[in-house]
Coordinates of C-alpha atoms in Angstrom, one line a residue:
Chain A
M13 CA -8.6 21.3 23.7
A14 CA -6.3 19.8 21.0
I15 CA -7.2 16.1 21.4
V16 CA -9.5 15.1 18.6
R17 CA -11.0 11.6 18.5
P18 CA -10.8 9.8 15.1
E19 CA -14.6 9.8 14.7
N20 CA -14.5 13.6 15.0
M21 CA -11.6 14.2 12.7
D22 CA -12.4 16.5 9.8
F23 CA -10.6 15.9 6.5
T24 CA -12.7 18.3 4.4
K25 CA -10.0 20.9 4.7
Q26 CA -7.1 18.4 4.2
T27 CA -4.2 20.1 2.4
F28 CA -1.7 18.4 0.1
S29 CA 1.9 18.6 -1.0
A30 CA 2.7 17.8 -4.6
I31 CA 5.5 17.7 -7.1
I32 CA 5.1 18.4 -10.8
Y33 CA 8.0 17.9 -13.1
G34 CA 8.7 17.7 -16.8
S35 CA 10.5 19.2 -19.8
P36 CA 10.5 23.0 -20.4
G37 CA 7.5 24.2 -22.3
M38 CA 5.2 21.4 -21.1
G39 CA 2.9 23.8 -19.1
K40 CA 4.0 22.7 -15.6
T41 CA 3.5 26.2 -14.1
T42 CA 0.0 26.6 -15.6
L43 CA -0.9 23.1 -14.4
A44 CA 0.4 23.9 -10.9
L45 CA -1.7 27.1 -11.0
S46 CA -4.8 25.0 -11.4
A47 CA -4.7 24.3 -7.7
P48 CA -7.2 26.0 -5.4
S49 CA -6.6 29.8 -4.9
P50 CA -2.9 29.8 -5.8
I51 CA -0.1 32.2 -5.3
L52 CA 3.1 31.7 -7.3
I53 CA 6.6 32.2 -5.9
D54 CA 8.4 32.9 -9.1
F55 CA 12.0 31.9 -8.3
D56 CA 12.5 31.0 -12.0
H57 CA 11.4 34.4 -13.3
G58 CA 9.1 32.5 -15.7
V59 CA 5.7 33.9 -15.0
S60 CA 5.8 35.8 -18.3
R61 CA 5.6 32.5 -20.1
V62 CA 2.3 31.7 -18.4
S63 CA -0.7 32.7 -20.6
A64 CA -2.1 36.0 -19.3
K65 CA -5.5 34.6 -18.5
H66 CA -4.0 31.9 -16.3
R67 CA -1.6 34.2 -14.3
V68 CA -2.2 34.5 -10.6
P69 CA -0.8 36.8 -7.8
T70 CA 2.9 36.3 -7.9
I71 CA 5.8 36.9 -5.5
M72 CA 8.6 38.2 -7.7
C73 CA 11.7 38.2 -5.7
S74 CA 15.4 38.6 -5.9
T75 CA 16.4 37.2 -2.5
Y76 CA 15.1 34.5 -0.1
E77 CA 14.6 37.1 2.6
E78 CA 12.0 38.9 0.4
V79 CA 10.1 35.7 -0.1
L80 CA 10.1 35.1 3.7
A81 CA 8.8 38.6 4.3
D82 CA 6.0 38.1 1.8
V83 CA 5.1 34.7 3.1
D84 CA 4.8 36.1 6.6
S85 CA 2.6 39.0 5.5
P86 CA -1.2 39.1 6.2
D87 CA -1.8 39.2 2.5
M88 CA -1.0 35.5 2.3
K89 CA -4.2 34.6 4.2
E90 CA -6.4 34.6 1.1
F91 CA -4.4 32.0 -0.7
E92 CA -4.9 28.2 -0.3
T93 CA -1.9 27.0 -2.4
I94 CA 1.7 28.1 -2.7
V95 CA 3.3 27.2 -5.9
I96 CA 7.1 27.1 -5.8
D97 CA 8.5 27.5 -9.3
T98 CA 11.0 26.0 -9.7
G99 CA 12.3 23.9 -6.8
G100 CA 15.7 23.9 -8.5
S101 CA 15.7 27.7 -8.5
F102 CA 14.5 27.8 -4.9
V103 CA 17.7 25.9 -4.0
S104 CA 19.8 28.5 -5.9
F105 CA 18.1 31.2 -3.8
L106 CA 18.8 29.3 -0.6
K107 CA 22.4 28.8 -1.6
D108 CA 22.8 32.6 -2.1
W109 CA 21.0 33.3 1.2
A110 CA 23.2 30.8 3.1
T111 CA 26.4 32.1 1.6
R112 CA 25.5 35.7 2.5
T113 CA 24.0 35.2 6.0
K114 CA 25.6 32.1 7.6
K115 CA 28.8 32.6 9.4
D116 CA 30.1 29.1 8.8
A117 CA 29.4 29.4 5.0
K118 CA 32.9 30.8 4.4
T119 CA 36.2 29.2 5.2
Q120 CA 39.0 31.0 7.0
K121 CA 40.5 31.8 3.5
G122 CA 37.2 33.4 2.5
T123 CA 36.2 30.7 0.0
V124 CA 32.7 29.2 0.1
N125 CA 32.3 26.1 2.4
T126 CA 30.1 24.2 0.0
L127 CA 29.3 21.4 2.5
K128 CA 28.1 23.9 5.1
V129 CA 26.1 25.9 2.5
Y130 CA 24.3 22.7 1.4
G131 CA 23.6 21.8 5.0
H132 CA 21.8 25.1 5.5
V133 CA 20.0 24.8 2.2
K134 CA 18.7 21.3 3.1
T135 CA 17.6 22.4 6.5
E136 CA 15.9 25.6 5.3
F137 CA 14.2 23.8 2.4
A138 CA 12.6 21.4 4.8
A139 CA 11.7 24.1 7.3
F140 CA 10.1 26.3 4.6
T141 CA 8.0 23.4 3.4
E142 CA 7.0 22.5 6.9
K143 CA 6.0 26.1 7.6
I144 CA 3.7 26.2 4.5
T145 CA 2.0 22.8 5.1
K146 CA 2.0 22.4 8.9
V147 CA 1.9 26.0 10.3
M148 CA 0.1 27.9 7.5
N149 CA -1.9 24.8 6.6
K150 CA -1.8 25.5 2.8
N151 CA -1.2 23.2 -0.1
V152 CA 2.2 23.4 -1.6
I153 CA 3.2 22.4 -5.2
Y154 CA 6.9 22.2 -6.2
V155 CA 7.5 22.6 -9.9
F156 CA 10.7 21.2 -11.2
H157 CA 12.3 21.0 -14.7
S158 CA 13.3 17.5 -15.6
Q159 CA 16.6 16.6 -17.1
E160 CA 17.3 13.5 -19.2
Q161 CA 20.0 11.2 -18.1
A162 CA 21.1 7.8 -19.4
D163 CA 21.2 4.8 -17.2
K164 CA 24.0 2.3 -17.6
D165 CA 22.2 0.5 -20.4
G166 CA 21.8 3.8 -22.3
N167 CA 18.1 4.0 -21.5
T168 CA 16.7 7.5 -20.9
V169 CA 15.7 8.4 -17.3
Q170 CA 14.1 11.6 -16.2
R171 CA 15.5 13.4 -13.1
L172 CA 14.5 16.5 -11.1
M173 CA 16.8 19.4 -12.1
C174 CA 17.9 20.3 -8.6
E175 CA 21.1 20.3 -6.7
G176 CA 21.8 18.8 -3.3
A177 CA 19.9 16.5 -1.0
A178 CA 16.6 18.5 -1.5
R179 CA 16.0 16.6 -4.8
N180 CA 15.6 13.4 -2.7
T181 CA 14.1 14.8 0.6
V182 CA 11.4 16.8 -1.2
W183 CA 9.7 13.5 -2.0
N184 CA 9.4 12.6 1.7
G185 CA 6.4 14.7 2.7
C186 CA 4.9 14.8 -0.7
D187 CA 1.5 13.2 -1.2
F188 CA 1.7 13.1 -5.0
G189 CA 4.5 13.6 -7.5
G190 CA 3.8 13.4 -11.2
Y191 CA 5.8 13.4 -14.4
L192 CA 4.3 15.6 -17.1
Q193 CA 4.8 14.4 -20.7
M194 CA 3.1 14.0 -24.1
V195 CA 1.5 10.6 -24.7
N196 CA -0.1 10.2 -28.1
N197 CA -0.3 14.0 -28.5
Q198 CA -2.1 14.3 -25.2
R199 CA -0.5 16.1 -22.3
T200 CA -0.5 13.6 -19.5
I201 CA 0.7 13.5 -15.9
C202 CA 1.7 10.1 -14.4
F203 CA 1.6 9.4 -10.7
T204 CA 2.9 5.8 -10.9
P205 CA 6.7 5.2 -11.1
T206 CA 8.2 3.6 -14.2
D207 CA 11.7 2.7 -15.4
E208 CA 11.9 6.1 -17.1
F209 CA 10.7 8.4 -14.3
F210 CA 9.9 8.3 -10.6
A211 CA 6.4 9.3 -9.4
K212 CA 4.4 9.0 -6.3
G213 CA 0.7 8.6 -5.7
T214 CA -1.6 8.1 -2.8
H215 CA -5.2 8.5 -1.7
G216 CA -6.4 6.9 -4.9
I217 CA -4.3 9.2 -7.2
N218 CA -2.1 7.0 -9.4
G219 CA -1.5 6.1 -13.0
N220 CA -1.8 8.4 -16.1
R221 CA -4.1 11.3 -16.0
P222 CA -4.8 13.2 -19.2
I223 CA -4.6 17.0 -18.8
P224 CA -7.6 18.7 -20.6
T225 CA -6.7 21.3 -23.2
L226 CA -7.4 24.7 -21.9
D227 CA -9.7 26.5 -24.3
G228 CA -11.6 29.7 -23.6
A229 CA -14.5 28.0 -21.8
R230 CA -12.6 25.4 -19.6
P231 CA -11.4 26.6 -16.2
N232 CA -7.9 25.9 -15.2
D233 CA -8.8 23.6 -12.3
F234 CA -7.1 20.2 -12.9
M235 CA -5.1 20.2 -9.6
T236 CA -8.2 21.6 -7.7
R237 CA -10.2 18.6 -8.9
L238 CA -7.3 16.2 -8.1
F239 CA -7.0 17.5 -4.6
E240 CA -10.8 17.1 -4.2
E241 CA -10.6 13.5 -5.5
A242 CA -7.9 12.7 -3.0
R243 CA -9.8 14.4 -0.2
Q244 CA -13.0 12.4 -1.0
S245 CA -10.9 9.2 -1.0
I246 CA -9.5 10.0 2.4
I247 CA -13.0 10.7 3.7
S248 CA -14.4 7.4 2.3
E249 CA -11.4 5.4 3.7
K250 CA -11.8 7.1 7.0
A251 CA -14.4 4.8 8.6
E252 CA -12.5 1.6 7.6
S253 CA -9.0 2.8 8.5
E254 CA -10.2 4.2 11.9
K255 CA -11.9 0.9 12.8
L256 CA -8.7 -1.1 11.8
M257 CA -6.4 1.3 13.7
A258 CA -8.6 1.2 16.8
Q259 CA -8.8 -2.6 16.7
Y260 CA -5.0 -2.7 16.2
E261 CA -4.3 -0.5 19.2
D262 CA -6.7 -2.4 21.4
T263 CA -5.2 -5.8 20.4
M264 CA -1.6 -4.6 20.9
D265 CA -2.6 -3.3 24.4
M266 CA -3.9 -6.7 25.3
V267 CA -0.9 -8.4 23.8
R268 CA 1.6 -6.2 25.7
T269 CA -0.2 -7.1 29.0
C270 CA -0.4 -10.8 28.0
V271 CA 3.4 -10.9 27.2
E272 CA 4.3 -9.0 30.4
N273 CA 2.7 -11.8 32.4
V274 CA 4.8 -14.5 30.8
V275 CA 7.3 -15.8 33.3
D276 CA 7.7 -19.5 32.5
I277 CA 6.7 -22.3 30.1
E278 CA 3.2 -22.5 31.5
T279 CA 2.4 -18.8 31.1
A280 CA 4.1 -18.8 27.7
N281 CA 1.8 -21.5 26.5
M282 CA -1.2 -19.6 27.9
A283 CA 0.0 -16.4 26.2
V284 CA 0.5 -18.0 22.7
E285 CA -3.0 -19.5 22.9
S286 CA -4.5 -16.1 24.0
I287 CA -2.7 -14.3 21.2
Q288 CA -4.1 -16.7 18.6
N289 CA -7.6 -16.0 19.9
F290 CA -7.3 -12.2 19.9
E291 CA -9.1 -10.3 17.2
H292 CA -6.2 -9.1 15.1
A293 CA -6.0 -6.1 12.8
L294 CA -3.3 -4.9 10.4
T295 CA 0.0 -6.6 11.5
S296 CA -0.9 -7.2 15.1
R297 CA -0.6 -11.0 14.8
T298 CA 2.9 -10.9 13.4
E299 CA 3.9 -8.2 15.9
S300 CA 2.4 -10.1 18.8
L301 CA 4.4 -13.3 18.0
A302 CA 7.6 -11.2 17.7
L303 CA 6.9 -9.6 21.1
L304 CA 6.3 -13.0 22.6
K305 CA 9.4 -14.5 21.0
A306 CA 11.5 -11.7 22.4
K307 CA 10.1 -12.4 25.9
T308 CA 10.5 -16.2 25.7
D309 CA 14.0 -15.9 24.3
S310 CA 14.9 -13.8 27.4
L311 CA 13.5 -16.6 29.6
G312 CA 15.5 -19.3 27.8
I313 CA 12.5 -21.1 26.4
K314 CA 11.3 -21.8 22.8
Y315 CA 8.3 -23.0 21.0
S316 CA 8.5 -26.6 19.8
K317 CA 6.1 -27.7 17.1
A318 CA 6.8 -31.4 18.0
A319 CA 6.0 -30.8 21.7
G320 CA 3.0 -28.5 20.7
G321 CA 4.2 -25.9 23.2
Y322 CA 7.1 -24.2 24.9
I323 CA 10.1 -26.1 26.1
A324 CA 13.4 -25.2 27.8
K325 CA 16.3 -24.5 25.4
D326 CA 20.0 -24.8 26.1
G327 CA 19.4 -25.9 29.6
G328 CA 17.3 -22.9 30.5
Q329 CA 14.5 -23.3 33.1
Chain B
M10 CA 11.4 -30.4 1.3
R11 CA 11.2 -26.7 0.9
L12 CA 13.6 -24.3 -0.8
K13 CA 14.4 -21.2 1.1
I14 CA 14.4 -17.9 -0.7
T15 CA 15.5 -14.6 0.6
K16 CA 15.9 -11.0 -0.7
T17 CA 19.6 -11.3 -0.2
L18 CA 19.8 -14.2 -2.7
L19 CA 17.4 -12.5 -5.1
E20 CA 19.2 -9.2 -4.9
S21 CA 22.6 -10.7 -5.4
W22 CA 21.3 -12.5 -8.5
A23 CA 19.7 -9.3 -9.8
Y24 CA 22.9 -7.4 -9.2
T25 CA 24.7 -9.6 -11.8
F26 CA 22.5 -7.9 -14.4
N27 CA 22.3 -4.4 -12.8
C28 CA 25.8 -3.9 -11.7
A29 CA 27.9 -1.0 -13.0
E30 CA 30.0 -1.7 -16.1
G31 CA 33.2 -3.4 -15.3
Y32 CA 31.9 -5.1 -12.1
E33 CA 30.2 -8.0 -13.9
D34 CA 32.8 -10.6 -12.8
E35 CA 32.8 -9.4 -9.2
A36 CA 29.0 -9.4 -9.1
Y37 CA 28.8 -12.9 -10.5
A38 CA 31.4 -14.1 -8.0
D39 CA 29.4 -12.5 -5.2
F40 CA 26.2 -14.2 -6.4
L41 CA 28.0 -17.6 -6.6
S42 CA 29.2 -17.1 -3.1
T43 CA 25.7 -16.2 -1.8
L44 CA 24.2 -19.2 -3.8
N45 CA 26.7 -21.5 -2.1
R46 CA 26.0 -19.9 1.2
E47 CA 29.6 -19.2 1.9
P48 CA 30.2 -17.2 5.0
S49 CA 31.7 -13.8 4.4
E50 CA 33.0 -11.0 6.5
P51 CA 31.1 -7.7 5.9
N52 CA 33.1 -5.1 4.0
E53 CA 33.4 -1.6 5.3
A54 CA 30.2 -0.3 3.8
M55 CA 28.2 -3.2 5.1
Q56 CA 29.7 -2.8 8.5
N57 CA 28.8 0.9 8.5
G58 CA 25.3 -0.1 7.7
L59 CA 25.2 -2.6 10.5
D60 CA 26.6 -0.1 13.0
F61 CA 24.1 2.6 11.9
E62 CA 21.2 0.1 12.2
D63 CA 22.4 -0.9 15.7
D64 CA 22.3 2.7 16.9
V65 CA 18.9 3.3 15.3
Y66 CA 17.4 0.3 17.1
R67 CA 19.1 1.4 20.4
V68 CA 17.6 4.9 20.1
A69 CA 14.2 3.5 19.0
R70 CA 14.3 1.5 22.3
C71 CA 15.0 4.7 24.2
D72 CA 18.6 3.9 24.9
P73 CA 20.4 7.1 24.3
N74 CA 23.9 5.6 24.3
I75 CA 24.7 5.6 20.6
R76 CA 28.1 4.4 19.4
N77 CA 28.4 6.6 16.3
P78 CA 27.6 10.2 17.3
K79 CA 28.8 11.4 13.8
W80 CA 25.5 9.9 12.5
E81 CA 23.4 11.2 15.3
S82 CA 21.0 13.3 13.2
G83 CA 20.3 10.4 10.8
I84 CA 19.9 7.9 13.6
E85 CA 17.4 10.2 15.4
Q86 CA 15.3 10.7 12.3
V87 CA 15.0 7.0 11.5
A88 CA 14.5 6.0 15.2
R89 CA 11.7 8.5 15.5
I90 CA 9.8 6.7 12.7
I91 CA 10.2 3.2 14.0
R92 CA 9.8 3.9 17.7
G93 CA 7.1 1.6 19.1
A94 CA 7.6 -0.9 16.2
Q95 CA 8.7 -4.5 16.6
I96 CA 12.3 -4.6 15.6
Q97 CA 14.2 -7.3 13.7
V98 CA 11.3 -9.5 13.2
P99 CA 12.1 -12.9 11.6
A100 CA 9.2 -14.0 9.4
G101 CA 8.6 -16.6 6.7
R102 CA 5.8 -17.9 4.5
E103 CA 5.5 -20.9 2.2
L104 CA 4.9 -20.3 -1.5
E105 CA 3.8 -23.0 -4.0
L106 CA 5.1 -22.1 -7.4
D107 CA 5.2 -24.4 -10.5
G108 CA 5.1 -27.5 -8.3
V109 CA 7.8 -26.4 -5.9
T110 CA 7.4 -25.3 -2.3
Y111 CA 9.5 -22.3 -1.4
W112 CA 10.1 -20.8 2.0
V113 CA 10.1 -17.1 1.5
Y114 CA 12.0 -15.8 4.5
G115 CA 13.2 -12.4 5.7
I116 CA 14.0 -10.4 8.8
L117 CA 11.9 -7.3 8.9
D118 CA 13.9 -4.3 10.2
A119 CA 10.7 -2.9 11.8
L120 CA 7.0 -3.6 11.7
K121 CA 4.3 -1.3 13.1
A122 CA 0.6 -1.0 12.3
G123 CA 0.6 -2.4 8.8
V124 CA 3.8 -0.8 7.7
I125 CA 7.1 -2.6 7.1
Y126 CA 10.2 -0.5 7.5
D127 CA 13.7 -1.2 6.1
V128 CA 16.7 0.8 7.2
K129 CA 19.3 1.6 4.6
F130 CA 22.5 3.4 5.1
L131 CA 24.4 5.3 2.4
T132 CA 28.2 5.6 2.7
K133 CA 28.2 8.7 0.5
S134 CA 26.3 11.9 1.0
M135 CA 22.7 12.0 -0.2
G136 CA 23.4 15.4 -1.9
G137 CA 25.4 13.7 -4.6
V138 CA 23.0 11.0 -5.8
D139 CA 19.5 10.7 -7.1
L140 CA 17.8 8.2 -4.8
Y141 CA 14.1 8.4 -5.8
G142 CA 13.1 5.3 -7.7
K143 CA 16.2 3.4 -6.4
Y144 CA 14.1 0.6 -5.0
L145 CA 11.5 0.3 -7.7
H146 CA 12.8 -3.0 -8.9
C147 CA 14.1 -4.2 -5.5
S148 CA 12.8 -7.7 -4.6
Q149 CA 12.6 -6.8 -0.9
H150 CA 9.2 -5.2 -0.8
P151 CA 7.5 -7.8 -3.0
A152 CA 9.1 -10.6 -0.8
Y153 CA 8.1 -8.9 2.5
F154 CA 4.6 -8.1 1.3
Y155 CA 4.2 -11.8 0.5
I156 CA 5.6 -12.8 3.9
V157 CA 3.4 -10.4 5.8
P158 CA 0.1 -10.4 3.9
E159 CA -1.6 -8.0 6.3
A160 CA 1.1 -5.3 5.6
R161 CA -0.2 -2.4 3.5
E162 CA 2.9 -0.3 3.0
F163 CA 6.6 -0.7 2.8
Q164 CA 9.0 2.2 3.6
Y165 CA 12.7 2.3 2.7
L166 CA 14.2 4.6 5.3
V167 CA 17.5 5.7 3.6
S168 CA 20.0 7.8 5.6
D169 CA 23.5 9.0 5.0
G170 CA 23.8 9.7 8.7
D171 CA 22.6 13.2 8.2
S172 CA 19.6 13.4 5.9
L173 CA 16.7 11.0 5.6
Y174 CA 15.0 9.9 2.3
I175 CA 11.8 7.8 2.5
E176 CA 10.7 5.7 -0.5
T177 CA 7.2 4.2 0.0
Y178 CA 5.6 1.3 -1.8
R179 CA 2.1 0.2 -1.4
R180 CA 0.9 -3.4 -1.8
E181 CA -1.4 -2.6 -4.7
D182 CA 1.5 -1.1 -6.7
T183 CA 3.9 -4.0 -6.0
P184 CA 4.4 -7.0 -8.2
H185 CA 3.8 -10.5 -6.7
I186 CA 7.0 -12.2 -5.6
C187 CA 6.2 -15.0 -8.1
E188 CA 7.1 -12.5 -10.8
I189 CA 10.6 -12.3 -9.4
I190 CA 11.1 -15.9 -8.3
R191 CA 10.1 -17.4 -11.6
P192 CA 12.7 -15.6 -13.7
F193 CA 15.3 -16.3 -11.0
I194 CA 14.7 -20.0 -11.3
E195 CA 14.7 -19.9 -15.1
S196 CA 17.9 -17.9 -15.0
I197 CA 19.8 -20.2 -12.7
T198 CA 18.5 -23.2 -14.6
E199 CA 20.0 -21.8 -17.8
Q200 CA 23.2 -21.2 -16.0
G201 CA 23.3 -24.8 -14.7
L202 CA 23.0 -23.7 -11.1
L203 CA 19.6 -25.1 -10.2
D204 CA 21.1 -28.1 -8.5
V205 CA 23.4 -26.0 -6.4
Y206 CA 20.4 -23.9 -5.3
R207 CA 18.4 -27.1 -4.4
E208 CA 21.3 -28.5 -2.4
K209 CA 22.3 -25.4 -0.5
W210 CA 18.9 -23.8 0.1
A211 CA 16.8 -26.9 1.1
V212 CA 15.2 -26.5 4.4
P213 CA 13.0 -29.0 6.4

């Protein structure tokens, strides 16, 4: 039985997808490894830069095929979070994989068909992320280096260091994306976009979050606590959002029936009155009026404020 | 009397400040044309956008007969998101600001369950540009959030005909439209264009 009613949905095991980016040396990898039960995919060969006490089991790889084999192994079961470090290096691995394995990656002259390669990279990047989050039901954190660019007025803007469309599409499924920086000598991650950097927040995670300094006593658990905060936010919003959604669906069902029954001026007048009296939720009122307008347009009638109801237009009816 | 205000007008004004270097005169001429409500033919990029949107709406309405199969992947991805939504919804709402009544008006590309969707088409490949944050200062989501006060989220659905990029804004993170209209009015007043606006954009 795969149908779960909203009141029975369980968000206590909700997983998340996140992006952490920032300058080299800011501690992005260590921060990402503060997620629950992590495994690191070290595309960047940078695990040696993580303090020994914060290191975690790591997939050290030289090809994408090796990563796939490890990800598919039973050993993965114990991990809750997969950290991809860095997203930019992952794209480089995918380029290598596509060039070696895809028939259309080479032209007839034997040169690399860049367009085709990037097409495969984009598709595989999305498929890999989908597999981790939807099939394996694990958290995923993409770590990216940032690179400074100047906008047309010379202001500094921070960008993900990554080639191809992945640097845009990686944001689509991500729940939070934060830029890591020093603010007043305090390491801080910001989940709200600014002129200088893009960011993304949801489920109550937004704004600047200071990152605690890791001394001997403090556990590396920032992302674990962040995920838990988001999870609690989802659970607390659950009752209200379910009620609104159920009301919205009920109202829209009634509206569709009501509009289907409109055949002339009289029934249109009855429909507009009924729609006003329905109990509306979310955007059902605006959607209802749009649905009714489409129907009355097709019948050649229109609403007249002066007449206080529908009238024929352009000789219709 | 009310003064109509649209995202097209606000965006064409904003573009006079944000345009690439060397395009200032062209941007200003475009803004004057918009302000004067001069009819204009869509250029090639605009026409591509219109053609893409037409196909998206067609597929969203379960009509498989698309006219631009070269964009099929992008069309399918966007249509899948807006399927079941009300499409091309005209909507407006009065706004009282500094003693003036404005009629904030727009056509929502799609509206479904508290989410407003806007379809954007890129003429160049998504792989060559950084899109994230592109719409942070766009007047469209503040305007549409004002027009549809029940909407909670606004999603820009950006496609190059192949890939899809989604940029989401929530109401609580969005400035009120007043914060955009007020500087617009101050700016056109300074430029001596307020009377043109009052004359051309007055609606009953």
